[in-house]
Amino acid sequence: MEKETVSRNFIEQIIDKDIAEGKCETVCTRFPPEPNGYLHIGHAKSILLNYGLAKQYGGKFNLRFDDTNPTKEKTEFVESIKADVAWLGADWEDRLFFASDYFEQMYEAAVLLIKKGKAFVCDLSADEIRAYRGTLTEPGRESPWRDRSVEENLRLFEEMRAGRYADGEKVLRAKIDMASPNMNMRDPVIYRVAHMSHHNTGDKWCVYPMYDFAHPIEDAIEGVTHSICTLEFEDHRPLYDWVVREVGYEKPPKQIEFAKLYLTNVVTGKRYIKKLVEEGIVDGWDDPRLVSIAALKRRGFTPESIQRFVELCGISKSQSSVDYAMLEYCIREDLKLKRARMMAVLDPVKLVIDNYPEGQVEYLDADNNLENPELGTRKVPFGRELYIEREDFMEEPPRKYFRLFPGNEVRLMNAYFVKCVGFEKDADGNVTVIHCTYNPETKCGTGFEGRKVKGTIHWVAASTAIKAQVRLYENIIDEEKGVYNEDGSLNLNPNSLTVLEECYLEPALAGAKAYDSFQFVRQGYFCVDARDSRPDAPVFNRIVSLKSSFKLPKA
Ligand code: ATP
Ligand code: MG
């Protein structure tokens, strides 16, 4: 086999070594979301990392819902998460799991720990447990219930399960070391009483395992070899290893931590997104201004663009923040050759060609994408009355303005040269109509000998235009001020959404379906809004504008 020349990230290096040393034959990874919200761009990193590793090593990738906390979990979120993971291209095949399916095994593991003298039922209240826990500089104190006999512990734990105790009255704790410098090892709670219905198991259980106890067991049961999580769990790793060892799993999974993905000045945390949704500041979890996967999809991002983005971000152990412009760069690059380039006028003003025959419509040829001839050509109707962008005409142009102004000639993209011969205004001084004459010899905008124009503008013929609503987005956060106010609330940008009610599209855009996307020449990339667009009243989202100062970071 040829030697791999691309540099390996630190996780690949660990896996290479584990395989070389025979610690595992192949790889099994998982993505373990808690079904308490929608996934966001940060989760995409975790999903694609885990799936990518499994694929690279010819191993397996599991999707497992970490549904051990019944309070916040909902079936709605299970469904949205499945849809998002699949859309991103990560295939769990037939390995869709729920941590709640392992509740019985977790309970048995707890009983085993009790029998080994490694767990005990504790009657201290939550506040007392906290007080006994000590601090980073002082050791904790042992619970007065720490030395209960195995028999008593078994009986009490069984009674906990049977519903004899109220929430918080008793907990099961691991018996490890109250003097450990690692707070997580100071007799952590591993089971609690919670009289709550669970989205999956209903009222079967009233004791639920804690995350630090449940997670290693879930991984071990599934034969996960490398359990990849984010940095905040680094201090939990000794407990993870303790659980795996004490419960006696033969093939211990290995926890590896990497740095979370953060976007500068962008809200990613589930908690904040939830707040924006609940307060009605956005129109749902898939509002195109958010960076939930559902929102990115609705805005018009493609799985490929997100894959590329995650690749560019790389995997690291140190926390950093990436610019949103990099995400925009990735979608622009992805759509550049794939999408047709159409004409759409977003801020229309009428242009009348005085010497063009009234009622005549002719069909002109236009390339769908000059950089990719495979996308073919289309016919664009042309007529006497057109719409052009308001900003493409000026009554009194500044220097270097090459678009329309009285006496000036421009090229109408894919059509003719036109010369401005006059204009009309309303009582408020707004330009309402621009008058031009055209030169029939300049058809298809190629010009003819001795004649050049400096400006080219796009247009849409009025009689065949489709009227559409177009939504322009900006960051929901006011970037000047940063994400959070002093009181922890979000600094919102009041201009994050601009709705343009009267835009005109060329008729080739009729019949565009939800999620279809296009370049609108000179404007950017736009996508049919999946929620609000109707065949007779289309709605487009701007995915991204065309220009950017973003430069790809040097590798
Ligand atoms: P958030 O804190 O944003 O609400 P979470 O960590 O609570 O997310 P989980 O459902 O617990 O969400 O996370 C599932 C997996 O996704 C975990 O393995 C977690 O480490 C990973 N993950 C969460 N946020 C990020 C992120 N910003 N970058 C990379 N991975 C992440
Ligand atoms: Mg979490």
XYZ file of C-alpha atoms in Angstrom, residues 62-354:
293
model
C -23.878 4.330 15.326
C -26.534 6.924 15.927
C -27.478 6.735 19.562
C -29.911 8.949 21.387
C -28.598 9.740 24.808
C -32.044 9.893 26.321
C -31.339 9.318 29.974
C -32.855 12.593 31.200
C -36.634 12.492 30.698
C -37.307 16.138 31.615
C -36.250 17.876 28.428
C -36.500 15.161 25.816
C -39.093 14.972 23.101
C -39.940 12.745 20.159
C -40.067 15.816 17.887
C -36.351 16.222 18.479
C -35.613 12.546 17.823
C -37.199 12.879 14.397
C -35.497 16.144 13.513
C -32.105 14.799 14.575
C -32.501 11.672 12.451
C -33.445 13.791 9.457
C -30.489 16.129 9.954
C -27.901 13.383 10.406
C -29.159 11.634 7.274
C -29.200 14.887 5.302
C -25.565 15.508 6.237
C -24.757 12.175 4.639
C -23.857 10.189 7.757
C -25.310 6.687 7.401
C -25.961 4.686 10.574
C -27.355 1.780 8.495
C -29.328 -0.402 10.914
C -27.611 0.924 14.012
C -30.078 3.374 15.493
C -29.975 3.036 19.269
C -31.500 4.581 22.346
C -29.683 4.731 25.659
C -33.067 4.078 27.265
C -33.055 0.632 25.667
C -30.181 -0.191 28.017
C -31.860 0.909 31.263
C -32.124 -2.686 32.481
C -28.431 -3.343 31.783
C -27.478 -0.113 33.496
C -29.514 -1.080 36.511
C -27.770 -4.477 36.569
C -24.392 -2.742 36.329
C -25.306 -0.609 39.345
C -26.328 -3.713 41.297
C -22.992 -5.276 40.389
C -21.146 -2.254 41.747
C -23.133 -2.472 44.986
C -22.234 -6.154 45.298
C -18.586 -5.307 44.769
C -18.794 -2.722 47.532
C -18.233 0.035 44.947
C -21.565 1.827 45.256
C -23.859 2.860 48.084
C -27.247 4.413 48.657
C -26.905 7.879 50.155
C -29.595 9.804 52.042
C -27.917 13.200 51.919
C -29.862 15.922 50.147
C -28.494 17.515 46.965
C -27.332 20.540 48.972
C -25.603 18.365 51.549
C -23.874 16.343 48.866
C -22.574 19.569 47.403
C -21.359 20.787 50.782
C -19.642 17.466 51.511
C -17.943 17.512 48.140
C -15.203 19.935 49.160
C -13.509 22.316 46.768
C -10.644 22.256 44.322
C -8.263 23.034 47.179
C -9.918 21.036 49.981
C -10.805 17.352 50.021
C -14.428 16.353 50.470
C -15.945 14.557 53.451
C -17.304 11.050 53.321
C -21.051 10.609 53.483
C -22.322 9.168 56.788
C -24.132 6.548 54.650
C -21.002 5.401 52.901
C -20.519 2.269 54.969
C -23.926 0.703 54.625
C -23.748 -3.050 54.149
C -24.076 -4.582 50.706
C -27.386 -6.169 51.748
C -28.839 -2.893 52.918
C -27.682 -1.104 49.767
C -29.219 -3.787 47.571
C -32.507 -3.571 49.407
C -32.617 0.234 49.321
C -31.686 0.429 45.641
C -34.422 -2.051 44.830
C -36.861 0.061 46.816
C -35.715 3.136 44.911
C -36.588 1.358 41.697
C -39.908 0.195 43.135
C -40.953 3.790 43.775
C -40.685 3.824 47.584
C -38.884 7.165 47.666
C -39.579 10.666 46.511
C -37.379 12.566 44.036
C -34.139 13.519 45.756
C -34.786 11.442 48.857
C -32.092 8.925 48.042
C -29.393 8.531 45.406
C -26.950 5.816 44.466
C -23.330 6.925 44.533
C -20.139 5.326 43.340
C -17.680 4.719 46.168
C -14.400 6.058 44.845
C -12.369 8.677 46.693
C -13.570 11.801 48.507
C -10.002 13.107 48.573
C -9.383 12.790 44.854
C -8.016 15.958 43.265
C -10.561 15.285 40.501
C -13.953 16.393 41.782
C -15.704 13.983 39.452
C -14.172 11.088 41.386
C -15.537 12.188 44.762
C -18.237 9.553 45.111
C -20.293 10.814 42.155
C -24.034 10.217 42.047
C -24.777 7.501 39.490
C -28.546 7.012 39.940
C -31.291 9.345 41.030
C -34.968 9.002 41.742
C -37.161 10.901 39.292
C -40.870 10.213 39.037
C -41.230 11.261 35.443
C -42.556 9.793 32.226
C -39.926 9.057 29.642
C -40.533 9.581 25.918
C -39.464 6.005 25.232
C -40.013 3.915 28.368
C -43.080 5.720 29.677
C -43.606 5.114 33.405
C -41.577 1.936 33.603
C -38.760 3.618 35.502
C -38.544 6.061 38.355
C -34.786 5.797 38.753
C -32.558 7.190 36.013
C -28.797 6.825 35.528
C -26.565 9.907 35.482
C -24.723 10.792 32.288
C -21.229 9.869 33.554
C -22.386 6.413 34.533
C -24.659 5.787 31.568
C -22.420 6.961 28.752
C -19.501 4.520 29.155
C -21.985 1.664 29.546
C -23.797 2.664 26.354
C -20.490 2.779 24.499
C -19.339 -0.559 25.899
C -22.623 -2.336 25.124
C -22.432 -1.209 21.510
C -18.791 -2.147 21.112
C -17.764 1.435 20.462
C -13.989 1.534 20.212
C -13.387 5.261 20.249
C -15.814 7.466 22.104
C -15.205 10.944 20.798
C -16.524 13.879 22.764
C -15.753 17.520 23.373
C -13.162 18.989 25.733
C -15.445 19.685 28.677
C -15.476 15.940 29.314
C -11.725 15.647 29.704
C -11.998 15.721 33.505
C -14.680 13.078 33.340
C -12.441 10.584 31.574
C -11.090 8.995 34.802
C -14.677 8.289 35.849
C -15.504 6.952 32.373
C -12.563 4.551 32.661
C -13.505 3.650 36.220
C -17.042 2.652 35.221
C -15.862 0.574 32.270
C -13.278 -1.175 34.431
C -15.439 -1.794 37.503
C -18.416 -3.053 35.533
C -15.943 -5.373 33.864
C -16.230 -4.795 30.144
C -13.668 -6.805 28.256
C -13.163 -4.403 25.405
C -13.018 -0.992 27.008
C -13.952 1.894 24.747
C -11.520 4.804 24.743
C -12.703 8.358 25.285
C -10.991 11.017 23.171
C -11.745 14.720 23.479
C -11.521 17.429 20.809
C -12.315 21.134 20.773
C -15.846 22.290 20.051
C -16.545 24.255 16.926
C -17.460 27.850 17.595
C -18.421 30.505 15.057
C -17.439 34.056 15.896
C -20.454 36.186 16.797
C -22.877 33.389 15.998
C -25.277 31.774 18.431
C -24.790 28.004 18.483
C -25.749 26.865 21.994
C -29.015 24.942 22.098
C -30.069 26.917 25.131
C -29.880 30.253 23.307
C -31.430 29.005 20.101
C -34.280 27.617 22.159
C -34.766 31.013 23.764
C -34.878 32.791 20.390
C -37.478 30.286 19.232
C -39.585 30.460 22.359
C -39.565 34.246 22.469
C -40.673 34.395 18.840
C -37.622 36.358 17.760
C -37.097 33.813 15.016
C -39.843 31.880 13.241
C -38.782 28.430 14.432
C -35.759 26.150 14.841
C -35.296 26.324 11.088
C -35.336 30.119 10.757
C -32.721 30.762 8.045
C -30.837 33.165 10.312
C -29.898 30.360 12.687
C -27.119 27.845 12.277
C -29.149 24.816 13.248
C -28.817 22.153 10.548
C -32.496 22.567 9.715
C -31.981 26.328 9.313
C -28.907 25.930 7.112
C -30.816 23.489 4.947
C -33.779 25.856 4.648
C -31.481 28.745 3.851
C -30.027 26.728 0.975
C -26.774 25.300 2.260
C -25.869 21.895 0.859
C -24.497 18.905 2.763
C -21.366 19.149 0.588
C -20.753 22.737 1.665
C -21.001 21.782 5.319
C -18.740 18.777 4.817
C -16.171 21.047 3.216
C -16.506 23.587 6.004
C -15.951 20.994 8.709
C -12.938 19.690 6.792
C -11.448 23.173 6.599
C -11.977 23.707 10.327
C -9.904 20.656 11.129
C -9.730 18.767 14.405
C -7.853 20.139 17.344
C -7.421 20.060 21.088
C -7.462 23.804 21.537
C -10.524 25.982 21.589
C -10.898 28.438 18.749
C -13.551 30.274 16.831
C -14.116 30.280 13.083
C -15.488 33.116 11.012
C -18.955 32.747 9.491
C -17.400 34.001 6.259
C -15.701 30.627 5.935
C -19.072 28.900 5.883
C -20.193 31.370 3.219
C -17.061 30.687 1.236
C -17.864 26.969 1.277
C -21.408 27.345 -0.022
C -20.325 29.792 -2.727
C -17.633 27.405 -3.890
C -20.047 24.497 -3.865
C -22.750 26.232 -5.899
C -20.491 28.090 -8.285
C -20.423 25.466 -11.012
C -23.502 23.522 -10.029
C -26.221 26.120 -10.297
C -27.775 28.035 -13.164
C -27.310 31.791 -13.231
C -30.610 33.540 -13.712
C -31.795 37.109 -13.908
C -33.864 38.500 -11.064
C -34.568 42.109 -10.188
C -34.880 42.676 -6.468
C -35.509 46.422 -6.321
C -37.354 47.085 -9.574
C -37.829 50.184 -11.667
C -39.467 50.143 -15.109
C -37.425 50.603 -18.241
C -39.258 51.266 -21.527
C -37.543 50.854 -24.886
C -39.276 53.492 -26.936
